[in-house]
Coordinates of C-alpha atoms in Angstrom, one line a residue:
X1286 CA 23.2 6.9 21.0
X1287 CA 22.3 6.9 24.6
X1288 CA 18.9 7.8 24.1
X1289 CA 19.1 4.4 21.7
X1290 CA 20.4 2.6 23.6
X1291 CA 18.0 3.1 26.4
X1292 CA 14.8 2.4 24.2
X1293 CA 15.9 -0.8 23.2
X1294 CA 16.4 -1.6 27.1
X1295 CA 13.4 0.0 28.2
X1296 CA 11.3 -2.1 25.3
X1297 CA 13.2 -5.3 26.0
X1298 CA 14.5 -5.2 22.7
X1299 CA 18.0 -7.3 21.6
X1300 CA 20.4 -5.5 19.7
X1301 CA 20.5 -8.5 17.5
X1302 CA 16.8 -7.8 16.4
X1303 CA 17.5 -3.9 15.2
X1304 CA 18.6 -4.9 11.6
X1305 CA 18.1 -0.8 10.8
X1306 CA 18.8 2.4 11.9
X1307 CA 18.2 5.3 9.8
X1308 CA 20.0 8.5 10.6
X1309 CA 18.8 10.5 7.8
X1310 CA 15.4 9.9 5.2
X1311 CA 17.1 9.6 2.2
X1312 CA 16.9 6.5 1.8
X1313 CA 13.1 6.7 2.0
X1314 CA 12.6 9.7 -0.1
X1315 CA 14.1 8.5 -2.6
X1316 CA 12.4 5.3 -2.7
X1317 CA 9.4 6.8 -2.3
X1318 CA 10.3 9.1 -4.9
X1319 CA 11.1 5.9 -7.3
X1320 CA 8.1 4.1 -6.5
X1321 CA 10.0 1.5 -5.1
X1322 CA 8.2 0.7 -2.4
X1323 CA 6.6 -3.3 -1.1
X1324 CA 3.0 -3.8 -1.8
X1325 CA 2.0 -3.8 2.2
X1326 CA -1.1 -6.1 4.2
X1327 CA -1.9 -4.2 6.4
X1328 CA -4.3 -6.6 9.2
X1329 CA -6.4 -4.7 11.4
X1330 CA -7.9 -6.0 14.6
X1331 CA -9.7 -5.2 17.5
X1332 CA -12.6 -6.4 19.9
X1333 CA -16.4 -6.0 19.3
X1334 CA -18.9 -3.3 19.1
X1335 CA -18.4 0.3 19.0
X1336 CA -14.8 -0.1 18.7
X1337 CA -14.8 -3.1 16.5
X1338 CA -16.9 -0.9 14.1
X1339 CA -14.3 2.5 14.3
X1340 CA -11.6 0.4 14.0
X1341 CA -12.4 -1.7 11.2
X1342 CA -13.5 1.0 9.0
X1343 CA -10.5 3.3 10.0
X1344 CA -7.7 0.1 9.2
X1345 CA -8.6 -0.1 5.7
X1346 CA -6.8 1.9 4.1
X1347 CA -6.4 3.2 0.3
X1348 CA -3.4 2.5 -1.4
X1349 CA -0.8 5.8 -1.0
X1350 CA -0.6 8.2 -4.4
X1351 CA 3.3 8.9 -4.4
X1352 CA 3.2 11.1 -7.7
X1353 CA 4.2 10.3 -11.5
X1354 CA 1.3 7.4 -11.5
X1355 CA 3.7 5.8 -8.6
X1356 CA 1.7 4.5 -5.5
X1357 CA 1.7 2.6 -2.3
X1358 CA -0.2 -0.8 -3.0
X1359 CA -2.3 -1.7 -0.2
X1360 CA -4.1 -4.6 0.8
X1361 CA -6.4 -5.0 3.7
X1362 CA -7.5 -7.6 6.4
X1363 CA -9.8 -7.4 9.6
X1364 CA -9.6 -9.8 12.2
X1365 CA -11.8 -9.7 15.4
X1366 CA -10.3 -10.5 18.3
X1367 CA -12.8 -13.3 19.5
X1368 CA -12.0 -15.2 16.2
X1369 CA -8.4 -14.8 16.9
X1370 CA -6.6 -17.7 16.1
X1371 CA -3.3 -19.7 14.9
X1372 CA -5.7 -21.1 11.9
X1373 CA -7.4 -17.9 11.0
X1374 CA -4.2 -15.9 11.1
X1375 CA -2.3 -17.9 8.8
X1376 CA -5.6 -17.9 6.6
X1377 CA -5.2 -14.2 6.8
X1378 CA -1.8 -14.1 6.0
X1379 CA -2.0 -16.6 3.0
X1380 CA -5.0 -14.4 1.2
X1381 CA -2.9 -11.0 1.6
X1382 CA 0.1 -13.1 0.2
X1383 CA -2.5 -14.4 -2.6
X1384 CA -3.0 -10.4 -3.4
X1385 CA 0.7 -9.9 -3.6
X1386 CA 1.4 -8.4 -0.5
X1387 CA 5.3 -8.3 0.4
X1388 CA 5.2 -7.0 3.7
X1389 CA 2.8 -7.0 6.5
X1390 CA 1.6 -4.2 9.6
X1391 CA -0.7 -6.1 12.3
X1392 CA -2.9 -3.2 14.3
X1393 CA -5.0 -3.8 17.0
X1394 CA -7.3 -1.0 18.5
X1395 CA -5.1 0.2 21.6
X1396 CA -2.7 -2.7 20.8
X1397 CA -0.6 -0.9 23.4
X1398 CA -2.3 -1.6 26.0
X1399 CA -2.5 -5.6 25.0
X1400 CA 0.2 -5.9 21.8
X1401 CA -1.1 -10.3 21.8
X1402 CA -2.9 -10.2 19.1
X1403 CA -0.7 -8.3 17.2
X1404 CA 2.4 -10.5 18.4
X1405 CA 0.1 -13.7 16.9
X1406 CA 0.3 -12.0 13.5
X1407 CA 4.1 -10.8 13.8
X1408 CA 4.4 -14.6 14.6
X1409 CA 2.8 -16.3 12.1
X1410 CA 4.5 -13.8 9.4
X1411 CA 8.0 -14.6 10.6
X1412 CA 7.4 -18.0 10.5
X1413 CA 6.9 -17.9 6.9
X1414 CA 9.7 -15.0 6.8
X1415 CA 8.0 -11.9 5.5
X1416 CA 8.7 -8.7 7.2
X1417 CA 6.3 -7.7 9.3
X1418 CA 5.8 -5.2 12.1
X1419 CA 3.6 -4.5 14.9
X1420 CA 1.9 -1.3 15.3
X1421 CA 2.4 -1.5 19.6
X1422 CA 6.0 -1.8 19.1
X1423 CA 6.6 1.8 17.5
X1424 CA 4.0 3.0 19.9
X1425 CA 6.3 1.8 22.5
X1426 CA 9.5 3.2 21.5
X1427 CA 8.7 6.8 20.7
X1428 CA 7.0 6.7 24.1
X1429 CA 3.4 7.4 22.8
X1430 CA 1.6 5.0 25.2
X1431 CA -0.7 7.7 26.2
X1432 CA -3.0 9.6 24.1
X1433 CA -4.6 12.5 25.6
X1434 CA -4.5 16.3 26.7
X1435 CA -2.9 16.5 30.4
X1436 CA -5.0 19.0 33.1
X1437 CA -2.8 20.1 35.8
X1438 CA -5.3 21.0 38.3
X1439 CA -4.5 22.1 42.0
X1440 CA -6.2 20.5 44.5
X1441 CA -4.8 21.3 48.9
X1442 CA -1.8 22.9 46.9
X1443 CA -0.8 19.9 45.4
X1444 CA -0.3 19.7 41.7
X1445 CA -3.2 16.9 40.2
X1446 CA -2.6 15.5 36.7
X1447 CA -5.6 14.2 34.8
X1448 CA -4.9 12.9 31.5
X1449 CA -8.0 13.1 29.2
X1450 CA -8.7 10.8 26.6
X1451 CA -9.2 11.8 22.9
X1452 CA -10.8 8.7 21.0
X1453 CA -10.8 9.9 17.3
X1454 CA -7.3 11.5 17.7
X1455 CA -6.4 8.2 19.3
X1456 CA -7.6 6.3 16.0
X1457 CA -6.2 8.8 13.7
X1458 CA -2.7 8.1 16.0
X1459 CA -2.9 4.8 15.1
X1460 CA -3.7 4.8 11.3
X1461 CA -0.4 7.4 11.4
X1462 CA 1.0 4.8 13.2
X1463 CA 0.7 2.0 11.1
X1464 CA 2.1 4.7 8.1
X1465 CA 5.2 4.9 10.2
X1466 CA 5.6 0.9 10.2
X1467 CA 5.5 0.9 6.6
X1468 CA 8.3 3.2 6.0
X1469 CA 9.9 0.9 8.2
X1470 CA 8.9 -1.9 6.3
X1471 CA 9.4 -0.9 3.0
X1472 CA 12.9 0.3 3.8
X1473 CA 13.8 -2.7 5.5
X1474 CA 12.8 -4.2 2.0
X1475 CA 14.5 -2.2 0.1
X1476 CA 17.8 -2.7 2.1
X1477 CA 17.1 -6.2 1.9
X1478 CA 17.0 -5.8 -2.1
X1479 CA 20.1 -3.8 -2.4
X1480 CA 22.6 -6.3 0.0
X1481 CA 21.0 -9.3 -2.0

């Protein structure tokens, strides 16, 4: 509970914005066992070049094959960062909705180190209340703001640490990133079906 408690002060986090904690899976096996499960948006974003390209190719995703013809509906949107908008989000937003999506995932290329964009979308959704959730914000609070293999190297008899950077297990990270939001997602939904 500590260790809790500690995340949500560490990530600025109100205790009136966890609607969820889940001590066990079950819940989400089994709904992923069911197939019932919220078709998800998922909107990727990131800046130009090199890592516009990576990153747009690597946030589409295909829906999710859960077994007996049961599967993760997916939709997909790309937004670059230099088009960002108020307008163009909530055109986004309204074209996933158009393709049925129930819950959305905003992820921006190493979001972490500038979650904004992603806050935009998470902003925009709430305001025409569906669930959402930002990719930078489970990054956060499992502690995962770094993405790299650690070198200890000695250097006068001092103890150096160099933390090098792995870019295509940094995009994989993120894509299992986004999976993680929508478990959350989804089982918020589900809860959300079950009290109503």
């Amino acid at each position: 509970m500590f260790k809790l408690r500690n995340r949500t002060q560490e990530n600025q986090i109100s205790p009136d914005d966890v609607v969820f904690v889940a001590h066990s899976t079950t819940q989400a096996t089994n709904a992923l066992i069911e197939g019932d499960v919220a078709k998800v948006g998922v909107i990727g974003m990131s800046k130009g070049g090199l890592e516009g390209f990576l990153a747009k190719r690597q946030t589409r995703l295909n829906d999710i094959d859960l077994g007996n013809k049961k599967k993760i509906e997916i939709v997909n949107a790309f937004l670059p960062v230099k088009h960002l908008n108020v307008d163009r989000v909530a055109e986004t937003i309204s074209n996933l909705e158009k393709e049925k999506a129930e819950v959305l995932v905003s992820s921006m290329a190493f979001g972490v180190d500038n979650g904004e964009p992603e806050r935009v979308v998470y902003e925009a959704a709430s305001c025409k209340a569906i669930p959402t959730t930002m990719a930078s914000d489970i990054t956060k609070v499992y502690e995962l703001t770094d993405i790299g293999t650690p070198i200890v190297k000695q250097h006068n008899g001092i103890n150096e640490i160099t933390l090098y950077y792995d870019l295509p297990l940094f995009f994989y990270f993120i894509i299992g990133l986004t999976f993680i939001g929508w478990l959350i997602l989804f089982i918020m939904f589900i809860r959300s079906r079950i009290h109503s």
